[in-house]
Coordinates of C-alpha atoms in Angstrom, one line a residue:
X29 CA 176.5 138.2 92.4
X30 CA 173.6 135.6 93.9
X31 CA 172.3 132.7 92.0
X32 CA 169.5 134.4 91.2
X33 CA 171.7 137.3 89.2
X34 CA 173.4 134.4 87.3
X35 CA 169.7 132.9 85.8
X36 CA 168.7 136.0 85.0
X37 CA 171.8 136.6 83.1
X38 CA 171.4 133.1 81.4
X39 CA 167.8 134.0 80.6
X40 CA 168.4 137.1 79.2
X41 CA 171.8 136.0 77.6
X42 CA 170.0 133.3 75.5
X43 CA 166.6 135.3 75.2
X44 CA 169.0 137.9 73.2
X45 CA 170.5 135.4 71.1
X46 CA 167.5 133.8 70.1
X47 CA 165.7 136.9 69.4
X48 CA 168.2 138.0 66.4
X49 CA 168.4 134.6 64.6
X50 CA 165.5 134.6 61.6
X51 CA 164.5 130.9 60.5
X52 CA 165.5 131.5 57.7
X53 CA 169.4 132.2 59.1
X54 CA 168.8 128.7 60.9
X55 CA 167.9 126.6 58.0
X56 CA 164.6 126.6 58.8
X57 CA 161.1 127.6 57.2
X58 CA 159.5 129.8 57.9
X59 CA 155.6 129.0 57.4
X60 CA 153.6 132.2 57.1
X61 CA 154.5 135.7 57.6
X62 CA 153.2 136.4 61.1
X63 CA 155.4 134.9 63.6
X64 CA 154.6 135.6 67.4
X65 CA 157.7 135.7 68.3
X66 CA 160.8 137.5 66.9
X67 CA 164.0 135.4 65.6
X68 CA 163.6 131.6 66.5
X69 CA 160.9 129.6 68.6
X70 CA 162.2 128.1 71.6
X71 CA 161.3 124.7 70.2
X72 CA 163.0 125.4 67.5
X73 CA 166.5 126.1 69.2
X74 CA 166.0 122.9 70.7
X75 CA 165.2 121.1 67.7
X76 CA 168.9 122.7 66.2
X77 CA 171.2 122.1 69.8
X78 CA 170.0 118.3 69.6
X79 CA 168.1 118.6 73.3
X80 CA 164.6 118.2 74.1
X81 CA 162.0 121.6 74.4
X82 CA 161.6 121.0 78.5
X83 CA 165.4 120.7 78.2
X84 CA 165.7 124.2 76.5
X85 CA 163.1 125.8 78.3
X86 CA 164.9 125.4 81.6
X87 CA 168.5 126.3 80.3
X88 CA 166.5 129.9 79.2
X89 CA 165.1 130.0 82.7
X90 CA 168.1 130.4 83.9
X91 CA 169.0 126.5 84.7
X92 CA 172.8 125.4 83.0
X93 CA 174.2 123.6 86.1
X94 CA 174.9 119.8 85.0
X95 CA 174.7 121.1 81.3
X96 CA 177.8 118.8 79.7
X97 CA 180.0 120.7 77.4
X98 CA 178.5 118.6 73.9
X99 CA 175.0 120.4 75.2
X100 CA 176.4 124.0 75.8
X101 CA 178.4 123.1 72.0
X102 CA 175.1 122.6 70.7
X103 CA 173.1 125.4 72.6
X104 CA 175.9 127.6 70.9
X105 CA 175.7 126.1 67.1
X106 CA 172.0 126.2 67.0
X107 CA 172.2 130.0 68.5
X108 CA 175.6 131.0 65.9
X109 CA 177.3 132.0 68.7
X110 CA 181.0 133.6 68.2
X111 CA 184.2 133.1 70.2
X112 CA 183.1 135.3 72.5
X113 CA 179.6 134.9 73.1
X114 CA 180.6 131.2 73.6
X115 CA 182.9 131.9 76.1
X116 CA 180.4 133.7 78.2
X117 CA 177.9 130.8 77.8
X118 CA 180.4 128.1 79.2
X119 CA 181.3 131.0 81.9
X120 CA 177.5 131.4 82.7
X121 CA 177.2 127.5 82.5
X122 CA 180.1 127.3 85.4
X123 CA 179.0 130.1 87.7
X124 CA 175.4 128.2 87.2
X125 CA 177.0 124.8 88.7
X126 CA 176.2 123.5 92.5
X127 CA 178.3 124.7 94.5
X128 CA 180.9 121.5 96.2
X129 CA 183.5 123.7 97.6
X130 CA 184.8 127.4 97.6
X131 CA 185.7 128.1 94.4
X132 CA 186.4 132.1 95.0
X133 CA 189.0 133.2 92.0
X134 CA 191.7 135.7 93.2
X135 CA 191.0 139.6 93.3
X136 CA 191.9 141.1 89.9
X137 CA 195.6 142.8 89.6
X138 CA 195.8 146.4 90.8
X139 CA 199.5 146.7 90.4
X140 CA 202.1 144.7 88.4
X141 CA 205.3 143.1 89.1
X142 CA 208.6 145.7 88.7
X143 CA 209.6 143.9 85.3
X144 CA 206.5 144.8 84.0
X145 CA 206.9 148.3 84.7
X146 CA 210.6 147.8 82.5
X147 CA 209.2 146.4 80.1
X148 CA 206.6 149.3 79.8
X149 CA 209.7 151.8 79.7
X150 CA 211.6 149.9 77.4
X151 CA 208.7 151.1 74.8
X152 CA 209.7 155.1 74.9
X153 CA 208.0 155.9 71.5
X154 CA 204.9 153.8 71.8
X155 CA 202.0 154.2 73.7
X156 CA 201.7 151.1 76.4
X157 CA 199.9 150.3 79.5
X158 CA 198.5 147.6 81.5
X159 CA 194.6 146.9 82.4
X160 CA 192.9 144.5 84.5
X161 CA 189.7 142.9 83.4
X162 CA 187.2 145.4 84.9
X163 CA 189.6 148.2 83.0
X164 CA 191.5 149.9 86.1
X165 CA 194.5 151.3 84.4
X166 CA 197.5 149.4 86.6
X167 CA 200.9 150.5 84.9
X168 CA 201.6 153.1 81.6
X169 CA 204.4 154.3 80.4
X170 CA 205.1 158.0 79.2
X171 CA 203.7 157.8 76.3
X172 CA 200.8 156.6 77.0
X173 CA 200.4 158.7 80.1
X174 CA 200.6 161.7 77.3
X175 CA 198.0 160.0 75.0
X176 CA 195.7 159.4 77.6
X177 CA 195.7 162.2 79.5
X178 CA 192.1 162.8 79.3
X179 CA 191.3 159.9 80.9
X180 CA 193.6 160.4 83.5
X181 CA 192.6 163.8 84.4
X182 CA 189.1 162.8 86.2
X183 CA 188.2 162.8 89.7
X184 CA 188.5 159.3 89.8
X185 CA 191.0 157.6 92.5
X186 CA 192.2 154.6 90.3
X187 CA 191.9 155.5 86.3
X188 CA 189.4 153.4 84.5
X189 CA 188.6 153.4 81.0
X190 CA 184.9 152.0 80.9
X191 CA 184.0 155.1 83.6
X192 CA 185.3 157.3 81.4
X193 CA 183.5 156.6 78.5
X194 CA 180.5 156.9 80.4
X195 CA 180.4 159.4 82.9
X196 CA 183.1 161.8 81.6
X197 CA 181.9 164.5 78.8
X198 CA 185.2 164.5 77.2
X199 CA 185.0 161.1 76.8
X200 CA 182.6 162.3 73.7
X201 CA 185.1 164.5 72.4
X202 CA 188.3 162.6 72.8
X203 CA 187.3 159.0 71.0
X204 CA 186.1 159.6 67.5
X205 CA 184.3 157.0 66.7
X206 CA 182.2 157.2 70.4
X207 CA 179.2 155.3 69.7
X208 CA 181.5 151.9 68.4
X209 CA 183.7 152.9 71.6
X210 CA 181.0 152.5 74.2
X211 CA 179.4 149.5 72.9
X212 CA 182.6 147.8 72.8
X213 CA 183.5 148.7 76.5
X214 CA 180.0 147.6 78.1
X215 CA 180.5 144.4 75.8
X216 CA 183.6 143.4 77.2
X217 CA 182.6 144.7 80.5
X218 CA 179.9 142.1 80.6
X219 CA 182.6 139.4 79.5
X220 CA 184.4 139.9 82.4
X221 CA 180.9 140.1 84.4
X222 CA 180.7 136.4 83.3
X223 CA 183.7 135.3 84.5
X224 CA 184.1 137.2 87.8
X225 CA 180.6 137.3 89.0
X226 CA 182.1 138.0 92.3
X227 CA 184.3 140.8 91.8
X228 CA 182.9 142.8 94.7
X229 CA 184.8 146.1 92.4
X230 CA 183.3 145.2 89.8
X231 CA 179.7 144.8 90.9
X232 CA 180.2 148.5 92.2
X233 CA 181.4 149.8 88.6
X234 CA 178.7 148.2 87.0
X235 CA 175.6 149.9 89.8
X236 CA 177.4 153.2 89.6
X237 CA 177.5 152.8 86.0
X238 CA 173.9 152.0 85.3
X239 CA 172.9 154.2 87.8
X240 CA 173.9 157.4 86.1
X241 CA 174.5 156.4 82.5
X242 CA 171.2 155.7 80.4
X243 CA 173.8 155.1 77.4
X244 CA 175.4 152.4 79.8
X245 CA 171.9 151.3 81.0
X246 CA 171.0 150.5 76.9
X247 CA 174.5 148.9 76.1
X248 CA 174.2 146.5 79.3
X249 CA 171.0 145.2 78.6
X250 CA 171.6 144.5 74.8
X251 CA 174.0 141.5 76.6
X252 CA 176.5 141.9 73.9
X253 CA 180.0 140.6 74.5
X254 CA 182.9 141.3 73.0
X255 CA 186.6 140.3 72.7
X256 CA 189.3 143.1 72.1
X257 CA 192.3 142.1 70.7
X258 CA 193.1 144.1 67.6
X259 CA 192.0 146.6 65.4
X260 CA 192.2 150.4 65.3
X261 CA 191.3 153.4 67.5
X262 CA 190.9 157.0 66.4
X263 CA 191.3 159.5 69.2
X264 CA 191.1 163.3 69.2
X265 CA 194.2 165.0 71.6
X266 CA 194.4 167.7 73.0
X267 CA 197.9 168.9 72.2
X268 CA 198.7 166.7 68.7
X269 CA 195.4 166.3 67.3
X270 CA 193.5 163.2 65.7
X271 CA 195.0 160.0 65.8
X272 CA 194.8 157.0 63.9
X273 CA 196.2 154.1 65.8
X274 CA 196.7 150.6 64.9
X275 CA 196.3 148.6 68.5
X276 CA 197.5 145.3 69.7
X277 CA 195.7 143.7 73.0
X278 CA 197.8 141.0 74.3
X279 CA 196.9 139.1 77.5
X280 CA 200.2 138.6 79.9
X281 CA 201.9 135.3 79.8
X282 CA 202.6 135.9 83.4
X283 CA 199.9 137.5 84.7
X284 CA 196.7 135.9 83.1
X285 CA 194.3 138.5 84.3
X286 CA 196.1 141.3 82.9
X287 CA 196.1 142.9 79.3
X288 CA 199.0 145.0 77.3
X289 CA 197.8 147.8 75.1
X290 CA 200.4 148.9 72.3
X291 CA 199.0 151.7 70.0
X292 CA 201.8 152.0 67.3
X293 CA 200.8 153.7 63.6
X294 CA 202.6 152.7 59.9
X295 CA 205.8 154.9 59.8
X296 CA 205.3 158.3 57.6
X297 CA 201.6 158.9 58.2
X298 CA 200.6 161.9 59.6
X299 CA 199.9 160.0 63.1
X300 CA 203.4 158.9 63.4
X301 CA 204.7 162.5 63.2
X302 CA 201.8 163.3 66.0
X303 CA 203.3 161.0 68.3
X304 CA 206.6 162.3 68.0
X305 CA 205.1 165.4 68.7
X306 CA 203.5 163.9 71.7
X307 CA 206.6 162.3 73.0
X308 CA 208.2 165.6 72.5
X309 CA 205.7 167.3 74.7
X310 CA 205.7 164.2 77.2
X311 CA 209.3 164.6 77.6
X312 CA 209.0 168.3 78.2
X313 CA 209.8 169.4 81.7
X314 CA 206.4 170.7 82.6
X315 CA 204.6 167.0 81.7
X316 CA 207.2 164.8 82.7

């Protein structure tokens, strides 16, 4: 990603933000009803982040190098960002910096260490598996093999959830709740963008992505970001049915730039007697 990508994601990033703040959200007023612009003036975000309008001006044009943290603290008050969206600013604010020395991060994971691969195994009634930041499956175990079967079934050399969503049918079928699903994964997907503006894979995911998904095209330019740690996720399978999971998304102690999944459900609802269906049919000769 050039320096020019990176301004125009800060422009963009903070054009977006501003846009869905109303005055009156900011504590402002709002004198007469016909604003020209929609959400907050730009001399109006700087009046709440504590920085002069030039100042403000050339942080939207793209411009955060030298921007101290107590500026990009403000910037994110005045603009009510969340944990994540802050997170991406300071990201944005860092690939933004001059350049002193190489400051290349290592390649994202595309396998994990043996013990991870036990510890996986060690969970043979619960769906669990192991995803980089760009969403290449690296490591499952049975179950979740079986649960995601779907997904694993495409074309593609190395499995990866975020193309799935978007340029698999199924992908419609098998997630219930669809529309949440892919604005959650091009949300995250732009988190990691953030951070690894480099990621030569992940540059490539993201063309061939917005190249032949206009749903992916939409999601990606609404620069929503997202973190996903918790929460629920109902799917449809093919062999057991619907699904309602309770998930768990845990970033590995040992390996930072890796995630755990877990999907588990409350004992004696109907999707905990699916997924002992499922791990009988995962343990059956002809799946395992």
């Amino acid at each position: 990603m050039s320096s020019t990508d990176v301004r125009t994601q800060i422009r963009d990033f903070l054009a977006s933000r501003r846009a869905r703040i109303t005055p009156e959200q900011a504590g402002l007023p709002a004198y007469g009803g016909n604003r020209r612009v929609q959400g907050l003036r730009r001399e109006e975000v700087a009046m709440l982040a504590g920085v002069s309008v030039d100042y403000y001006v050339r942080m939207e044009r793209g411009n955060l190098g030298g921007a101290s943290d107590s500026v990009l603290e403000g910037l994110a008050d005045a603009l009510h960002l969340d944990e994540a969206e802050r997170t991406h600013l300071f990201d944005l604010a860092r690939q933004s910096a001059p350049v002193t020395r190489s400051r290349r991060s290592p390649a994202p994971h595309t396998k994990v260490r043996p013990v991870i691969q036990q510890v996986l195994d060690a969970m043979p009634d619960t769906p669990a598996w192991v995803r980089n930041g760009r969403h290449d499956i690296i490591a499952m175990n049975q179950m979740a093999r079986a649960l995601y079967s779907p997904v694993l079934s495409g074309a593609r050399q190395r499995a990866n959830t975020t193309w799935f969503v978007f340029m698999d049918p199924a992908a419609e079928d098998f997630f219930v709740d669809y529309d949440r699903i892919a604005a959650d994964a091009a949300a995250m997907l732009r988190l990691e963008a953030g951070r690894r503006p480099n990621d030569k894979a992940l540059i490539e995911l993201v063309g061939e992505l917005s190249t032949h998904s206009e749903l992916f095209r939409q999601r990606w330019a609404a620069h929503n970001v997202k973190f996903h740690r918790s929460g629920t996720k109902r799917l449809r399978h093919p062999v057991v049915g619907q699904l309602d999971l309770d998930f768990e998304s845990m970033e590995l102690a040992s390996e930072p730039d890796l995630r755990l999944n877990i999907y588990t459900s409350a004992v004696g609802t109907p999707t905990a007697d699916a997924l002992k269906m499922l791990a009988s049919w995962a343990a059956s000769p002809a799946n395992a």
